[in-house]
Amino acid sequence: KTRLTPSDLRAGPRPRALPGAMSTAKIQELLEGDGRYDRESAAELEAHLAQQLKAGTYDLDANLALLKLYLLYPEESKIDTIEGILLKALLAFPAADFSLCMYQIPEKYHT
């Protein structure tokens, strides 16, 4: 498990995914299969985000898939989850992950 430290933030460019941040096999299967856009997938992706926040890992593809589900099913959107995704994307700076995520979030949540 990889934990972020203050020195990680100053270390300069790094890969889009932090070490140990690969999707679990189940999440990877969900992202590659037909279930990627199923409303029921949101709960599994939310749990995966919670694990990322707890373990200090990062999975951009899974987080973007969750934001896409929130676009498709706005009634499923959870502000706390969106904030968690944005936090993880900010920690990937200087990568453009934060901007990629912001493009998937409706403007009404930008304030």
Short mmCIF file of C-alpha atoms in Angstrom, two decimals:
data_model
loop_
_atom_site.label_atom_id
_atom_site.label_comp_id
_atom_site.label_asym_id
_atom_site.label_seq_id
_atom_site.Cartn_x
_atom_site.Cartn_y
_atom_site.Cartn_z
CA LYS A 1 0.00 0.00 0.00
CA THR A 2 1.31 3.41 -0.93
CA ARG A 3 0.76 6.44 1.27
CA LEU A 4 1.28 9.99 0.11
CA THR A 5 3.73 12.11 2.04
CA PRO A 6 4.44 15.84 1.76
CA SER A 7 7.62 15.01 -0.17
CA ASP A 8 5.45 13.24 -2.80
CA LEU A 9 3.76 16.55 -3.54
CA ARG A 10 7.13 18.21 -4.22
CA ALA A 11 8.65 15.33 -6.15
CA GLY A 12 7.61 16.56 -9.58
CA PRO A 13 5.92 14.61 -12.36
CA ARG A 14 4.93 11.04 -11.68
CA PRO A 15 2.86 8.41 -13.43
CA ARG A 16 -0.92 8.84 -13.61
CA ALA A 17 -1.41 5.96 -11.21
CA LEU A 18 0.49 5.73 -7.97
CA PRO A 19 2.31 2.48 -7.19
CA GLY A 20 -0.14 -0.08 -5.87
CA ALA A 21 -3.04 1.83 -7.43
CA MET A 22 -4.04 -0.68 -10.05
CA SER A 23 -7.72 -1.54 -10.14
CA THR A 24 -8.70 -4.71 -8.45
CA ALA A 25 -9.59 -7.46 -10.89
CA LYS A 26 -13.28 -6.95 -10.17
CA ILE A 27 -13.11 -3.20 -10.80
CA GLN A 28 -11.04 -3.75 -13.95
CA GLU A 29 -13.61 -6.23 -15.21
CA LEU A 30 -16.41 -3.76 -14.46
CA LEU A 31 -14.60 -0.98 -16.36
CA GLU A 32 -13.94 -3.16 -19.40
CA GLY A 33 -17.30 -4.92 -19.49
CA ASP A 34 -20.88 -4.02 -20.20
CA GLY A 35 -21.49 -2.95 -16.59
CA ARG A 36 -19.43 0.22 -16.89
CA TYR A 37 -22.54 2.34 -17.50
CA ASP A 38 -24.97 0.43 -15.28
CA ARG A 39 -26.48 2.43 -12.44
CA GLU A 40 -25.70 -0.45 -10.06
CA SER A 41 -21.97 -0.06 -10.77
CA ALA A 42 -21.90 3.25 -8.88
CA ALA A 43 -21.98 1.57 -5.47
CA GLU A 44 -19.01 -0.63 -6.33
CA LEU A 45 -17.02 2.32 -7.71
CA GLU A 46 -17.89 4.41 -4.63
CA ALA A 47 -16.57 1.63 -2.40
CA HIS A 48 -13.42 1.51 -4.54
CA LEU A 49 -12.96 5.26 -4.06
CA ALA A 50 -13.36 4.86 -0.30
CA GLN A 51 -10.61 2.23 -0.40
CA GLN A 52 -8.38 4.59 -2.40
CA LEU A 53 -8.89 7.34 0.18
CA LYS A 54 -8.16 4.95 3.03
CA ALA A 55 -5.13 3.23 1.48
CA GLY A 56 -3.61 6.25 -0.28
CA THR A 57 -3.90 4.64 -3.72
CA TYR A 58 -5.27 6.22 -6.89
CA ASP A 59 -7.29 4.87 -9.82
CA LEU A 60 -8.10 7.63 -12.33
CA ASP A 61 -10.00 5.36 -14.73
CA ALA A 62 -12.36 4.11 -12.02
CA ASN A 63 -12.90 7.63 -10.69
CA LEU A 64 -13.68 9.02 -14.16
CA ALA A 65 -16.10 6.13 -14.73
CA LEU A 66 -17.91 7.03 -11.51
CA LEU A 67 -18.16 10.68 -12.53
CA LYS A 68 -19.54 9.56 -15.91
CA LEU A 69 -22.20 7.52 -14.11
CA TYR A 70 -23.12 10.62 -12.12
CA LEU A 71 -23.57 12.46 -15.45
CA LEU A 72 -25.80 9.69 -16.77
CA TYR A 73 -27.77 9.32 -13.52
CA PRO A 74 -27.69 12.74 -11.78
CA GLU A 75 -29.99 11.56 -9.01
CA GLU A 76 -27.20 9.19 -7.90
CA SER A 77 -24.63 11.99 -7.45
CA LYS A 78 -23.04 12.33 -4.03
CA ILE A 79 -21.20 15.54 -3.22
CA ASP A 80 -18.85 13.81 -0.74
CA THR A 81 -17.84 11.30 -3.40
CA ILE A 82 -17.21 14.03 -5.97
CA GLU A 83 -15.06 15.86 -3.42
CA GLY A 84 -13.08 12.67 -2.74
CA ILE A 85 -12.43 12.18 -6.45
CA LEU A 86 -11.27 15.78 -6.82
CA LEU A 87 -8.99 15.42 -3.79
CA LYS A 88 -7.33 12.35 -5.30
CA ALA A 89 -6.97 14.16 -8.65
CA LEU A 90 -5.36 17.18 -6.96
CA LEU A 91 -2.82 14.92 -5.31
CA ALA A 92 -1.80 13.72 -8.79
CA PHE A 93 -0.64 17.27 -9.66
CA PRO A 94 1.04 18.27 -12.00
CA ALA A 95 -0.86 15.73 -14.13
CA ALA A 96 -4.03 17.06 -15.76
CA ASP A 97 -6.23 14.66 -13.79
CA PHE A 98 -8.03 17.43 -11.91
CA SER A 99 -9.09 19.09 -15.17
CA LEU A 100 -10.23 15.75 -16.61
CA CYS A 101 -12.42 15.22 -13.56
CA MET A 102 -13.82 18.76 -13.59
CA TYR A 103 -15.03 18.26 -17.17
CA GLN A 104 -17.14 15.34 -15.94
CA ILE A 105 -18.83 17.34 -13.17
CA PRO A 106 -21.94 19.41 -13.97
CA GLU A 107 -21.49 23.16 -13.58
CA LYS A 108 -24.04 23.36 -10.77
CA TYR A 109 -21.47 21.62 -8.55
CA HIS A 110 -18.60 23.98 -9.46
CA THR A 111 -19.46 26.60 -6.83
#
